[in-house]
mmCIF file of C-alpha atoms in Angstrom:
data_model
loop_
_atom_site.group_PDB
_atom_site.id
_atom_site.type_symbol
_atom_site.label_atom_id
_atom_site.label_comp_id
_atom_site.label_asym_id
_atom_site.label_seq_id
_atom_site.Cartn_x
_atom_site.Cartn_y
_atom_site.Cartn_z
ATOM 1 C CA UNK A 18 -4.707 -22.434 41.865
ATOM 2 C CA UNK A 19 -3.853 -25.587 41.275
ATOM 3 C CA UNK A 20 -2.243 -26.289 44.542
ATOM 4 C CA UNK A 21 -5.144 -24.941 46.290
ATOM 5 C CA UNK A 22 -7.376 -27.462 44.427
ATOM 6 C CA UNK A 23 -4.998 -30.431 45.183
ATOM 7 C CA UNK A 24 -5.304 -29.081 49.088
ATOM 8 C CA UNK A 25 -9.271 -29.434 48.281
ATOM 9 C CA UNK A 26 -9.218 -32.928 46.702
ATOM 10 C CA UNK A 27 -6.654 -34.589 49.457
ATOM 11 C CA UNK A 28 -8.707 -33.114 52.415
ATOM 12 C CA UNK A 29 -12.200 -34.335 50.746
ATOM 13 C CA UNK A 30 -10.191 -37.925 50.492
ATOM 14 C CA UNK A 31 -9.289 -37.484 54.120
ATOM 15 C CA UNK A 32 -12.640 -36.802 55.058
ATOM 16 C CA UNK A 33 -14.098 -39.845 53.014
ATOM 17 C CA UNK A 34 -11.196 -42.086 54.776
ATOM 18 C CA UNK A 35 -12.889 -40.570 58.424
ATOM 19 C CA UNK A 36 -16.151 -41.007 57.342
ATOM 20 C CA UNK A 37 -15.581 -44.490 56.306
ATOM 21 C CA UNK A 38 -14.116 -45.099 59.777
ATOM 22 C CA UNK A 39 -17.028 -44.012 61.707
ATOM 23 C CA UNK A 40 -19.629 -45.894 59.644
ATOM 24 C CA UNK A 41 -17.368 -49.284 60.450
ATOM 25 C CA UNK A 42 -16.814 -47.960 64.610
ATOM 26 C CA UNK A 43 -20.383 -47.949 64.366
ATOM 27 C CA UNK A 44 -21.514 -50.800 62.664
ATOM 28 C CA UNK A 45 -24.212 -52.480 63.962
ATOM 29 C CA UNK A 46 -22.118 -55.379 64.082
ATOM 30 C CA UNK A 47 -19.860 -53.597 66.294
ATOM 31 C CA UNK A 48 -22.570 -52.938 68.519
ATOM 32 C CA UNK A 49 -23.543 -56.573 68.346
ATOM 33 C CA UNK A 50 -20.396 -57.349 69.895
ATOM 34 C CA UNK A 51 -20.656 -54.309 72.762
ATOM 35 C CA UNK A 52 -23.838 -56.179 73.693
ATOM 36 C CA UNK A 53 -22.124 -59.576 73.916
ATOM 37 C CA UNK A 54 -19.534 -58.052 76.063
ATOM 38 C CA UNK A 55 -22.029 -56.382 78.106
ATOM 39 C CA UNK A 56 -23.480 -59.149 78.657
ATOM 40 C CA UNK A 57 -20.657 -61.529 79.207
ATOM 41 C CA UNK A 58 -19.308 -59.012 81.748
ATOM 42 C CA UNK A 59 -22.594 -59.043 83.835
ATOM 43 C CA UNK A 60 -22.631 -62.302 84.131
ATOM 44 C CA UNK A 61 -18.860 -62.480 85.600
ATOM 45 C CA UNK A 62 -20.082 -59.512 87.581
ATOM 46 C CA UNK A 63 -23.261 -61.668 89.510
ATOM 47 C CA UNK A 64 -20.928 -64.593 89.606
ATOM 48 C CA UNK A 65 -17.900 -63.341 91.151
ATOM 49 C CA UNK A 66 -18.956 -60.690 92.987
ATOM 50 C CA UNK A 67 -22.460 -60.342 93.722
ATOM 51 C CA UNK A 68 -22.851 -64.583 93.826
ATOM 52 C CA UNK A 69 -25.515 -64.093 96.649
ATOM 53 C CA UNK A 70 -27.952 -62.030 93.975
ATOM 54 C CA UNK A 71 -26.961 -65.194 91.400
ATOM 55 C CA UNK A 72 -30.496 -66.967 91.623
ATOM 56 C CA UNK A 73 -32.228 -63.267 91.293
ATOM 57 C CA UNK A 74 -30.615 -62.563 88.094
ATOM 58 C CA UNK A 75 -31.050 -66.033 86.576
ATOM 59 C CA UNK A 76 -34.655 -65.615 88.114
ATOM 60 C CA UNK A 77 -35.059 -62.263 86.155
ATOM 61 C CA UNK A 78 -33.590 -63.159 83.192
ATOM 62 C CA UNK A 79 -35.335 -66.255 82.813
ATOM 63 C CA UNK A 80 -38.862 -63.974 83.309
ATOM 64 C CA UNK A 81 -37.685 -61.381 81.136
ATOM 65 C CA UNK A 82 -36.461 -63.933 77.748
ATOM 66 C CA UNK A 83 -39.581 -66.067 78.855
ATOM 67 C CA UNK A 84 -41.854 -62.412 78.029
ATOM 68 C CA UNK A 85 -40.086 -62.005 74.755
ATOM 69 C CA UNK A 86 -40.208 -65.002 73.335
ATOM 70 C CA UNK A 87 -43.984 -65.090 74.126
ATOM 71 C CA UNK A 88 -43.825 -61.758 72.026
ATOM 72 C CA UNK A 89 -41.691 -62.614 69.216
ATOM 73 C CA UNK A 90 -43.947 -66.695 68.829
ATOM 74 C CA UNK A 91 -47.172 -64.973 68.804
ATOM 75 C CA UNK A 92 -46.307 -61.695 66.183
ATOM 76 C CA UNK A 93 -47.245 -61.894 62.799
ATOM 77 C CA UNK A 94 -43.828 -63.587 60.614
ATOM 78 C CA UNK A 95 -42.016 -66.322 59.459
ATOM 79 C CA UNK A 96 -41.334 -69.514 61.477
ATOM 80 C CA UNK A 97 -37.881 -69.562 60.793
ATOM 81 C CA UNK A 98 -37.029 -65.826 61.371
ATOM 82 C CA UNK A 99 -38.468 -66.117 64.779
ATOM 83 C CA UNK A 100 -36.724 -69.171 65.765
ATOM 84 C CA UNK A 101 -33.692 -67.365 64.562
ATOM 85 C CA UNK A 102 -34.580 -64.822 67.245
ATOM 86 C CA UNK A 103 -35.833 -67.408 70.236
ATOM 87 C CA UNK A 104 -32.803 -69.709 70.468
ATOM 88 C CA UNK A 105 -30.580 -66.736 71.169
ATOM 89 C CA UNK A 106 -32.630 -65.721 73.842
ATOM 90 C CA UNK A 107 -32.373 -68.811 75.707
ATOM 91 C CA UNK A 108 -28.751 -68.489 76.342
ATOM 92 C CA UNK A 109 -28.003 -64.659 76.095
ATOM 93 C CA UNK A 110 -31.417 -62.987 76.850
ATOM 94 C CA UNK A 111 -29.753 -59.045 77.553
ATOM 95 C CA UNK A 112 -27.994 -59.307 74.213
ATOM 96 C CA UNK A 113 -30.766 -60.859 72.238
ATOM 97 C CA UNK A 114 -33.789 -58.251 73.249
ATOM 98 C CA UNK A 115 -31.689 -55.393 72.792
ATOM 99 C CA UNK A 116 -30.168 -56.685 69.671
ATOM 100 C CA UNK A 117 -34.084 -57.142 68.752
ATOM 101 C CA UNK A 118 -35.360 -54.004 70.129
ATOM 102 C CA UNK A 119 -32.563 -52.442 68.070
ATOM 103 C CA UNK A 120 -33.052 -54.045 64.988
ATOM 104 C CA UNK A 121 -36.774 -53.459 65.018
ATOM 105 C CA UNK A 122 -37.760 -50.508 66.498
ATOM 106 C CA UNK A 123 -37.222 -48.411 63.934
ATOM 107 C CA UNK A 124 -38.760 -45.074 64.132
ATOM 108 C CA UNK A 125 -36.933 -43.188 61.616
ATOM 109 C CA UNK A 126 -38.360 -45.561 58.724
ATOM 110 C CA UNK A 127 -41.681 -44.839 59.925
ATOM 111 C CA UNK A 128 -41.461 -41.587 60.013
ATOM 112 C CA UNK A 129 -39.698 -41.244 56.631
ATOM 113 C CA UNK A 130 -42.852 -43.704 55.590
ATOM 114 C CA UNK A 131 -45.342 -41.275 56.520
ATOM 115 C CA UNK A 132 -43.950 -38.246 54.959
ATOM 116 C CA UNK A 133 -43.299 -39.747 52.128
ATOM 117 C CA UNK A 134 -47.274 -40.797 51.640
ATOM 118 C CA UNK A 135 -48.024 -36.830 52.332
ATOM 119 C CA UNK A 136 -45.826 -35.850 49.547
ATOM 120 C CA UNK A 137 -46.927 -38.469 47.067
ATOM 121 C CA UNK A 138 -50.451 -37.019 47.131
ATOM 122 C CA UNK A 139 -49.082 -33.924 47.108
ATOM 123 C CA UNK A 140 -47.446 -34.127 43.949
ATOM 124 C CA UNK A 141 -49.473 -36.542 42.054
ATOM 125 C CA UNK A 142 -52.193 -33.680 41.973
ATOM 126 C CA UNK A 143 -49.535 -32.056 39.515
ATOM 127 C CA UNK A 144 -50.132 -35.329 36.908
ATOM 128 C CA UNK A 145 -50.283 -34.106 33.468
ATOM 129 C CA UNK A 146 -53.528 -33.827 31.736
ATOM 130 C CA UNK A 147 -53.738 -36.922 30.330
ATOM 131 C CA UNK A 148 -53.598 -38.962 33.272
ATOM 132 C CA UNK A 149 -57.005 -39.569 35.136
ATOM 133 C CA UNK A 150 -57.042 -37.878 38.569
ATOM 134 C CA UNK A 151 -58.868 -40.289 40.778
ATOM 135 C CA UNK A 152 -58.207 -44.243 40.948
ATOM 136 C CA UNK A 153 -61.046 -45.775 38.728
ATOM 137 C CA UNK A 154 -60.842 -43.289 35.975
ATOM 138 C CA UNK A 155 -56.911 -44.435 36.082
ATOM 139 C CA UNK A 156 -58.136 -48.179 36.333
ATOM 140 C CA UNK A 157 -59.739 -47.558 32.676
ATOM 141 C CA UNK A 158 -57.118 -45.545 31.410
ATOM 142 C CA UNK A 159 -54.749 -48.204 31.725
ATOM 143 C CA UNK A 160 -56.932 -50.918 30.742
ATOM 144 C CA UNK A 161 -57.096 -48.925 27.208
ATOM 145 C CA UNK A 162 -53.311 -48.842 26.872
ATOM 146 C CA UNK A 163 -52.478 -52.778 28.183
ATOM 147 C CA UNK A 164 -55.565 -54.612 25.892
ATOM 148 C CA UNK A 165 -52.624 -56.300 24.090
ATOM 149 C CA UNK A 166 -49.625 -56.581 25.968
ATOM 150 C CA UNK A 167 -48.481 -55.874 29.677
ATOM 151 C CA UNK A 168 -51.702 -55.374 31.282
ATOM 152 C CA UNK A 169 -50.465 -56.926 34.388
ATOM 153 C CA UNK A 170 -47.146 -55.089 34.103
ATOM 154 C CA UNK A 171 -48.765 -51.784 33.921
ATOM 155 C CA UNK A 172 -51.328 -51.946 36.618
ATOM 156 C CA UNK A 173 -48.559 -52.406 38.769
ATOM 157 C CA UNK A 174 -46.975 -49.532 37.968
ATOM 158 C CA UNK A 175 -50.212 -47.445 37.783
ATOM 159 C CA UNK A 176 -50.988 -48.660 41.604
ATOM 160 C CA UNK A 177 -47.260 -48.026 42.805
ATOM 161 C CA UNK A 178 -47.740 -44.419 41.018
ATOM 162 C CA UNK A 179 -45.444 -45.049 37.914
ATOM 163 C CA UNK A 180 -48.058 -44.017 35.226
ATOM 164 C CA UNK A 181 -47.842 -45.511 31.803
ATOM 165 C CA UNK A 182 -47.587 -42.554 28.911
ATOM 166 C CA UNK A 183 -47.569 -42.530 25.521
ATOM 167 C CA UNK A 184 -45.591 -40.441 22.964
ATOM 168 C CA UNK A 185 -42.471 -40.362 24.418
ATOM 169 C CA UNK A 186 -38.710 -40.931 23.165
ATOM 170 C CA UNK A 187 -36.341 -43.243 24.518
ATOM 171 C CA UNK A 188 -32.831 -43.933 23.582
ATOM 172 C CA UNK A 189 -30.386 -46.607 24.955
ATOM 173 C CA UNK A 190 -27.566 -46.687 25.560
ATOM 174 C CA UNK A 191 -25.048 -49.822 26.288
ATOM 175 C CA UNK A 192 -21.942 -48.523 28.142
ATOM 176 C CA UNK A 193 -21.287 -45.685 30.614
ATOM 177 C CA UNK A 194 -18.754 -44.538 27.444
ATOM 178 C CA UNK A 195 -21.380 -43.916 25.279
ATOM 179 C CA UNK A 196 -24.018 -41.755 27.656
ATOM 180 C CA UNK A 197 -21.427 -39.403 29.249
ATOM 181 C CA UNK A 198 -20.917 -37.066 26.945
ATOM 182 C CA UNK A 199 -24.407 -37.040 25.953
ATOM 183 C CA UNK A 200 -25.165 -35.946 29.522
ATOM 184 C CA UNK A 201 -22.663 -33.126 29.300
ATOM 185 C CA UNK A 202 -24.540 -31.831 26.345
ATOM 186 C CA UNK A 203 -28.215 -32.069 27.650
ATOM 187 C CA UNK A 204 -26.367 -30.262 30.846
ATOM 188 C CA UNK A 205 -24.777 -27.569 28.688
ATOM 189 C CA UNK A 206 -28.274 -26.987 26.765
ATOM 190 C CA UNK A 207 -30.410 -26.822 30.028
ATOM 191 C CA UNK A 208 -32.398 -22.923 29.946
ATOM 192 C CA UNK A 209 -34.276 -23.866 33.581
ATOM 193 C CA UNK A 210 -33.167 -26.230 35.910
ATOM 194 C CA UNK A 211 -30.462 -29.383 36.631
ATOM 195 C CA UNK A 212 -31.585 -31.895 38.884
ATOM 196 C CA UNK A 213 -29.323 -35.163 39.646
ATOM 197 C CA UNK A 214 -29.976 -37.917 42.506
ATOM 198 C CA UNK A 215 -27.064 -40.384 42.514
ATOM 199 C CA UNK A 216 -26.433 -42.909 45.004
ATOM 200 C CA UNK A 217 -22.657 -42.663 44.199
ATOM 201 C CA UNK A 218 -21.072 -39.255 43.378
ATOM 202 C CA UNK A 219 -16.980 -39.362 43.436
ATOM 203 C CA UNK A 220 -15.360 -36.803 43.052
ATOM 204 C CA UNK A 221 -12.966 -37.745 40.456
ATOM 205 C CA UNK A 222 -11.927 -36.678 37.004
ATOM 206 C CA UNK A 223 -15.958 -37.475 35.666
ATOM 207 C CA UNK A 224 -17.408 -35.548 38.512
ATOM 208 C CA UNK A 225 -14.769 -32.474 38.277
ATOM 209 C CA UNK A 226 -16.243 -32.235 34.465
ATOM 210 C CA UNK A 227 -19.763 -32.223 35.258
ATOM 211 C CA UNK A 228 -19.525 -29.946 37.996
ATOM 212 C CA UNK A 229 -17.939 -27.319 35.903
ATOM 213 C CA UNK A 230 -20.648 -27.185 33.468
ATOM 214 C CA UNK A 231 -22.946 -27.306 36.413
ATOM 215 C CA UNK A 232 -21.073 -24.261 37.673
ATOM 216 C CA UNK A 233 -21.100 -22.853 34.320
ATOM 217 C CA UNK A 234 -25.179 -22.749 34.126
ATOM 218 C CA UNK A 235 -25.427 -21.691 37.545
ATOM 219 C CA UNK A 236 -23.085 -19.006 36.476
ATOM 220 C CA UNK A 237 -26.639 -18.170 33.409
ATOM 221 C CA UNK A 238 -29.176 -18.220 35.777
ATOM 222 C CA UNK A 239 -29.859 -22.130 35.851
ATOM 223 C CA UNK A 240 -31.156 -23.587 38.945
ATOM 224 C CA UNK A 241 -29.145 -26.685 39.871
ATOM 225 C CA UNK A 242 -30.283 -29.622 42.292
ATOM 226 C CA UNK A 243 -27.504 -32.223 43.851
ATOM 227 C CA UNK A 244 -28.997 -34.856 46.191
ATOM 228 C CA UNK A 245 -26.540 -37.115 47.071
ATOM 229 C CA UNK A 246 -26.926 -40.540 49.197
ATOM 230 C CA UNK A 247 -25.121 -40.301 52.554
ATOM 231 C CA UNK A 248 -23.561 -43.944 52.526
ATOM 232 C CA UNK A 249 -23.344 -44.391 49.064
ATOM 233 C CA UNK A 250 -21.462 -40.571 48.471
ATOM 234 C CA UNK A 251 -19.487 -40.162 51.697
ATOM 235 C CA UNK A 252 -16.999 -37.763 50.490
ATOM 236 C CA UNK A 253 -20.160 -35.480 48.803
ATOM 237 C CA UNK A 254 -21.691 -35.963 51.917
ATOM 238 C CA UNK A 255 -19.250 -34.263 54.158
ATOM 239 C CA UNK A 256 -20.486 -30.469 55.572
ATOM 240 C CA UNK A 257 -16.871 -29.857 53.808
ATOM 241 C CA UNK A 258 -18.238 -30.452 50.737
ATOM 242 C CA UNK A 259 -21.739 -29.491 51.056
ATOM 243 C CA UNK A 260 -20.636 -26.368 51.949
ATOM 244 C CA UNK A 261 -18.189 -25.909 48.914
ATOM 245 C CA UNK A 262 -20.959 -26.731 46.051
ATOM 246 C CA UNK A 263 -23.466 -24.248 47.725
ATOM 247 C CA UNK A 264 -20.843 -21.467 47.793
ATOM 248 C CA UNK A 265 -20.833 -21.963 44.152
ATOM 249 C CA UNK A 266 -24.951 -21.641 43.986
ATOM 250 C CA UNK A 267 -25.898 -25.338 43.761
ATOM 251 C CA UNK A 268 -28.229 -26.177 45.913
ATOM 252 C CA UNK A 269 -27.119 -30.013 47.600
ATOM 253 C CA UNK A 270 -28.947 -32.034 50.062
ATOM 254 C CA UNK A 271 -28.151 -35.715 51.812
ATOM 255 C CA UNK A 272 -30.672 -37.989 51.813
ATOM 256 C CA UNK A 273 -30.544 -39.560 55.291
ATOM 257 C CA UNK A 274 -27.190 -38.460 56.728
ATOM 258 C CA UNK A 275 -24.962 -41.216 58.457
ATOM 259 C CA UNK A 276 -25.171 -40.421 62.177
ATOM 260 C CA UNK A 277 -22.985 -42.603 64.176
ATOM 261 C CA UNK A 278 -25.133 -45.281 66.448
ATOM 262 C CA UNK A 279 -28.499 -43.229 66.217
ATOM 263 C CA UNK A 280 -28.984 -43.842 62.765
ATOM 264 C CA UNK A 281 -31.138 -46.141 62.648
ATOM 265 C CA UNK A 282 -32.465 -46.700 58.916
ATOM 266 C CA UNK A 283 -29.075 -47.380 57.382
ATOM 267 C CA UNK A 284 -30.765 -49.827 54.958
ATOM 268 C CA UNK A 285 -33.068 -47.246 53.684
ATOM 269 C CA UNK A 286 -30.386 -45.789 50.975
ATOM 270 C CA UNK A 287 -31.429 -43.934 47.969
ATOM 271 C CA UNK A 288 -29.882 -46.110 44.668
ATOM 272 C CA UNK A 289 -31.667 -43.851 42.375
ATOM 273 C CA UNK A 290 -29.541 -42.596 39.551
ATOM 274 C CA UNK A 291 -31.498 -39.651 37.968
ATOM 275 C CA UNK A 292 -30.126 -36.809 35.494
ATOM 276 C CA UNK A 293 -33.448 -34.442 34.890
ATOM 277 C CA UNK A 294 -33.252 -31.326 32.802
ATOM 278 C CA UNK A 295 -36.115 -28.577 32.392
ATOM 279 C CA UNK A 296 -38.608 -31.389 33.102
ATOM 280 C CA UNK A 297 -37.966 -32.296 29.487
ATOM 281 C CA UNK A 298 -34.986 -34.532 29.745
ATOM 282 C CA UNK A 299 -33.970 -37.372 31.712
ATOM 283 C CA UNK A 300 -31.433 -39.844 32.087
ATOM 284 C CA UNK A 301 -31.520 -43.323 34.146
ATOM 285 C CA UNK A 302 -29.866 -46.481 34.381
ATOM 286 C CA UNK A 303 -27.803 -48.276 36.259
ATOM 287 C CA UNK A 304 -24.897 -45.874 36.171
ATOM 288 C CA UNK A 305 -23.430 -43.708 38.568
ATOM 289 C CA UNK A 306 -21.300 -40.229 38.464
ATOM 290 C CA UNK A 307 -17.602 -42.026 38.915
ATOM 291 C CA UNK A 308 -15.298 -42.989 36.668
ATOM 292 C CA UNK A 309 -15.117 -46.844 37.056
ATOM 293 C CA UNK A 310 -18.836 -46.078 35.582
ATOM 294 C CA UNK A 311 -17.768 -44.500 32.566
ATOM 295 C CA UNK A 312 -14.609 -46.669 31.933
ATOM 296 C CA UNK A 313 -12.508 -43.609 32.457
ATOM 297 C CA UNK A 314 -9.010 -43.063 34.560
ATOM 298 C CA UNK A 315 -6.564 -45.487 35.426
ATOM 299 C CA UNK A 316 -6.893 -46.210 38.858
ATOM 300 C CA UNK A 317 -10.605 -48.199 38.906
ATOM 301 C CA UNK A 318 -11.800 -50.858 40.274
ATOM 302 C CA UNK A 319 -12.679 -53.554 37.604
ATOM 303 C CA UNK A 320 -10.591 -53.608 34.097
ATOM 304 C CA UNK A 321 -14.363 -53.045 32.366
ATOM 305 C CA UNK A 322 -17.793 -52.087 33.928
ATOM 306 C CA UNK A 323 -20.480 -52.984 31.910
ATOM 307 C CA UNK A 324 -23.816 -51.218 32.461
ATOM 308 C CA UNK A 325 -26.600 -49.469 30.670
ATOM 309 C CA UNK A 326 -28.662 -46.212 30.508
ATOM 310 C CA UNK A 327 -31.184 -44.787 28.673
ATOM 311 C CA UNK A 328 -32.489 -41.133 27.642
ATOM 312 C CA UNK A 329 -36.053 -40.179 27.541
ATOM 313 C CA UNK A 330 -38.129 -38.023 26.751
ATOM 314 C CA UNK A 331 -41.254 -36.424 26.900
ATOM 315 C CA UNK A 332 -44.263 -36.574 29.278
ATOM 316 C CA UNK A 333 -42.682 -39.581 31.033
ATOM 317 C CA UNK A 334 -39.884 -36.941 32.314
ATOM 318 C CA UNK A 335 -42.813 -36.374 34.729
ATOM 319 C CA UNK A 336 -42.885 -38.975 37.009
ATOM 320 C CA UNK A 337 -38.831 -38.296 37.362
ATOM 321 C CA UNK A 338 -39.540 -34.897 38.289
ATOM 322 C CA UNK A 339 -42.656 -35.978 41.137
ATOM 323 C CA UNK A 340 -39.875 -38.941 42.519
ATOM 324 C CA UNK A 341 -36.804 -36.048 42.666
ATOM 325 C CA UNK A 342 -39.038 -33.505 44.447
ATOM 326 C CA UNK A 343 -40.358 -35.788 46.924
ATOM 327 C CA UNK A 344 -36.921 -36.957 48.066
ATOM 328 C CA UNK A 345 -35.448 -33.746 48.190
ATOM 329 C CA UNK A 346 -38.539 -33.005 50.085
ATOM 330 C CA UNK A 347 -38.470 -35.762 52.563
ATOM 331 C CA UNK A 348 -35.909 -34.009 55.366
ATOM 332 C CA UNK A 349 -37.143 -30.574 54.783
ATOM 333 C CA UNK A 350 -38.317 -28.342 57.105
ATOM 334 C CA UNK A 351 -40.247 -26.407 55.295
ATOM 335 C CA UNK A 352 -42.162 -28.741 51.845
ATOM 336 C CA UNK A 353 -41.753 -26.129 48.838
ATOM 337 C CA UNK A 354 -44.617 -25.167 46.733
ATOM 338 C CA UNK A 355 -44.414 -27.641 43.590
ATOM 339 C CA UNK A 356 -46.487 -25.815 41.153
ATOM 340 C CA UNK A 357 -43.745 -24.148 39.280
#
């Protein structure tokens, strides 16, 4: 057994070293550089063997940068991003508009922007009782609760669909140290459902312990949730692995793969760090499920990592819930029915 679980842990490592690999091949400053070349090369090409086709290519590229800079001066933006943009395409136009084209043409965001509106309404129809369904109802609700302090504070969060609630606990706490084994008890006391979205899930020694109570309530009828980050947890990320945790009944999800070169919203990551249990329980911060994060093992990063997290609950648990459910919801095929 425990040779087959060292086979498991050295081939998740190898896959996180491959993985790591073929994010860095395909870098979009690696690509940067292809276009360079490419365009460095096509230039030799006119020049030393197609010199009598010289004056048409200068001619076209002189029309086509001309066009785009046209483009870039007259789109809504700063001054100095678009100058940043225009003095490339003087000297290397080919590598500049695709390099632009590239870096904004980016239909996965919108996409993922859209959806993501659809299941917002969709599950902020599932608001507790106590907050107002429509906009100016909510408008007065949260003038009541910010008359002394915070008003501008909350409105924000009220129009960005964080509602304020009252009656609710919170606890803090100051070091990784300190909340870990108070998440392995909230985990071990869970009668419904485990949800977690981390941005970074190792697995190490931390992980291996949470996982086996994880198993443990699967094991009692508990429904447990992993959504995992695909840069952030590369090695959680692998079909390996994904694979492996729902042969033991969790149900795991990446939110927005890594696909070599046609991935095209890299900087769209999920850094949430959410611990939900029974709708009842939650745990945030700025921690993550590794062991440099909990000051544990020998082999970290930094001697100390100082961070915080805090416990709350109540009614508030609410709005972790609506946030889980619409990420694990965002690459679905099919959007599940949130009522229960």
């Amino acid at each position: 057994m425990k040779n087959k679980n060292t086979k498991r842990f050295i081939y998740i490592k190898d896959k996180k070293r491959l993985k790591i690999f073929y994010r860095s091949v395909y870098s979009r400053l690696i690509i940067n550089f292809l276009f360079i070349a490419i365009q460095i090369f096509v230039l030799a090409l006119f020049v030393l063997r197609l010199e009598k086709y010289l004056e048409l290519y200068f001619g076209l590229s002189l029309v086509l940068s001309a066009s785009f800079m046209i483009y870039v001066v007259n789109k809504n933006g700063r001054n100095e991003f678009k100058l940043a943009w225009i003095i490339p395409m003087i000297f290397v136009p080919l590598f500049s508009i695709a390099a632009y084209l590239m870096y904004h043409t980016n239909m996965g965001s919108l996409r993922v922007s859209k959806r993501l509106t659809m299941l917002r309404e969709k599950t902020q129809i599932m608001l507790p009782a106590n907050i107002p369904p429509s906009l100016e109802s909510q408008t007065k609700y949260v003038n009541e609760l910010s008359k002394n302090h915070a008003s501008d504070l909350i409105y924000y969060l009220t129009n960005n669909f964080f509602f304020p609630y009252t009656n609710c606990a919170v606890e803090y706490f100051p070091s990784g140290e300190e909340v870990f084994p108070r998440m392995l008890d909230a985990i071990r006391n869970a009668k419904k459902y485990i949800f977690l979205e981390y941005f970074i899930i190792e697995p190490d020694s931390s992980w291996n312990e949470i996982y086996n109570e994880l198993v443990k309530k699967v094991r009692e009828g508990v429904e447990v949730r992993i959504l995992c980050d695909g840069l952030g947890s590369p090695a959680l990320s692998t079909s390996y692995y994904q694979k492996y945790l729902k042969a033991n009944g969790i149900k795991a999800r990446v939110f927005v793969p890594i696909i070599p070169v046609f991935s095209t919203h890299l900087n769209n990551r999920d850094h949430r760090k959410m611990l939900i249990v029974d709708g009842q329980l939650a745990f945030t911060g700025g921690l993550n499920l590794s062991n440099e994060y909990f000051n544990r093992g020998k082999k970290n990063r930094f001697a100390y990592w100082k961070d915080n997290a805090v416990q709350i609950q109540g009614q508030a648990v609410h709005t972790f819930l609506q946030l889980f459910l619409q990420n694990w919801n965002l690459f679905a095929k099919d959007i599940e029915d949130f009522t229960p």
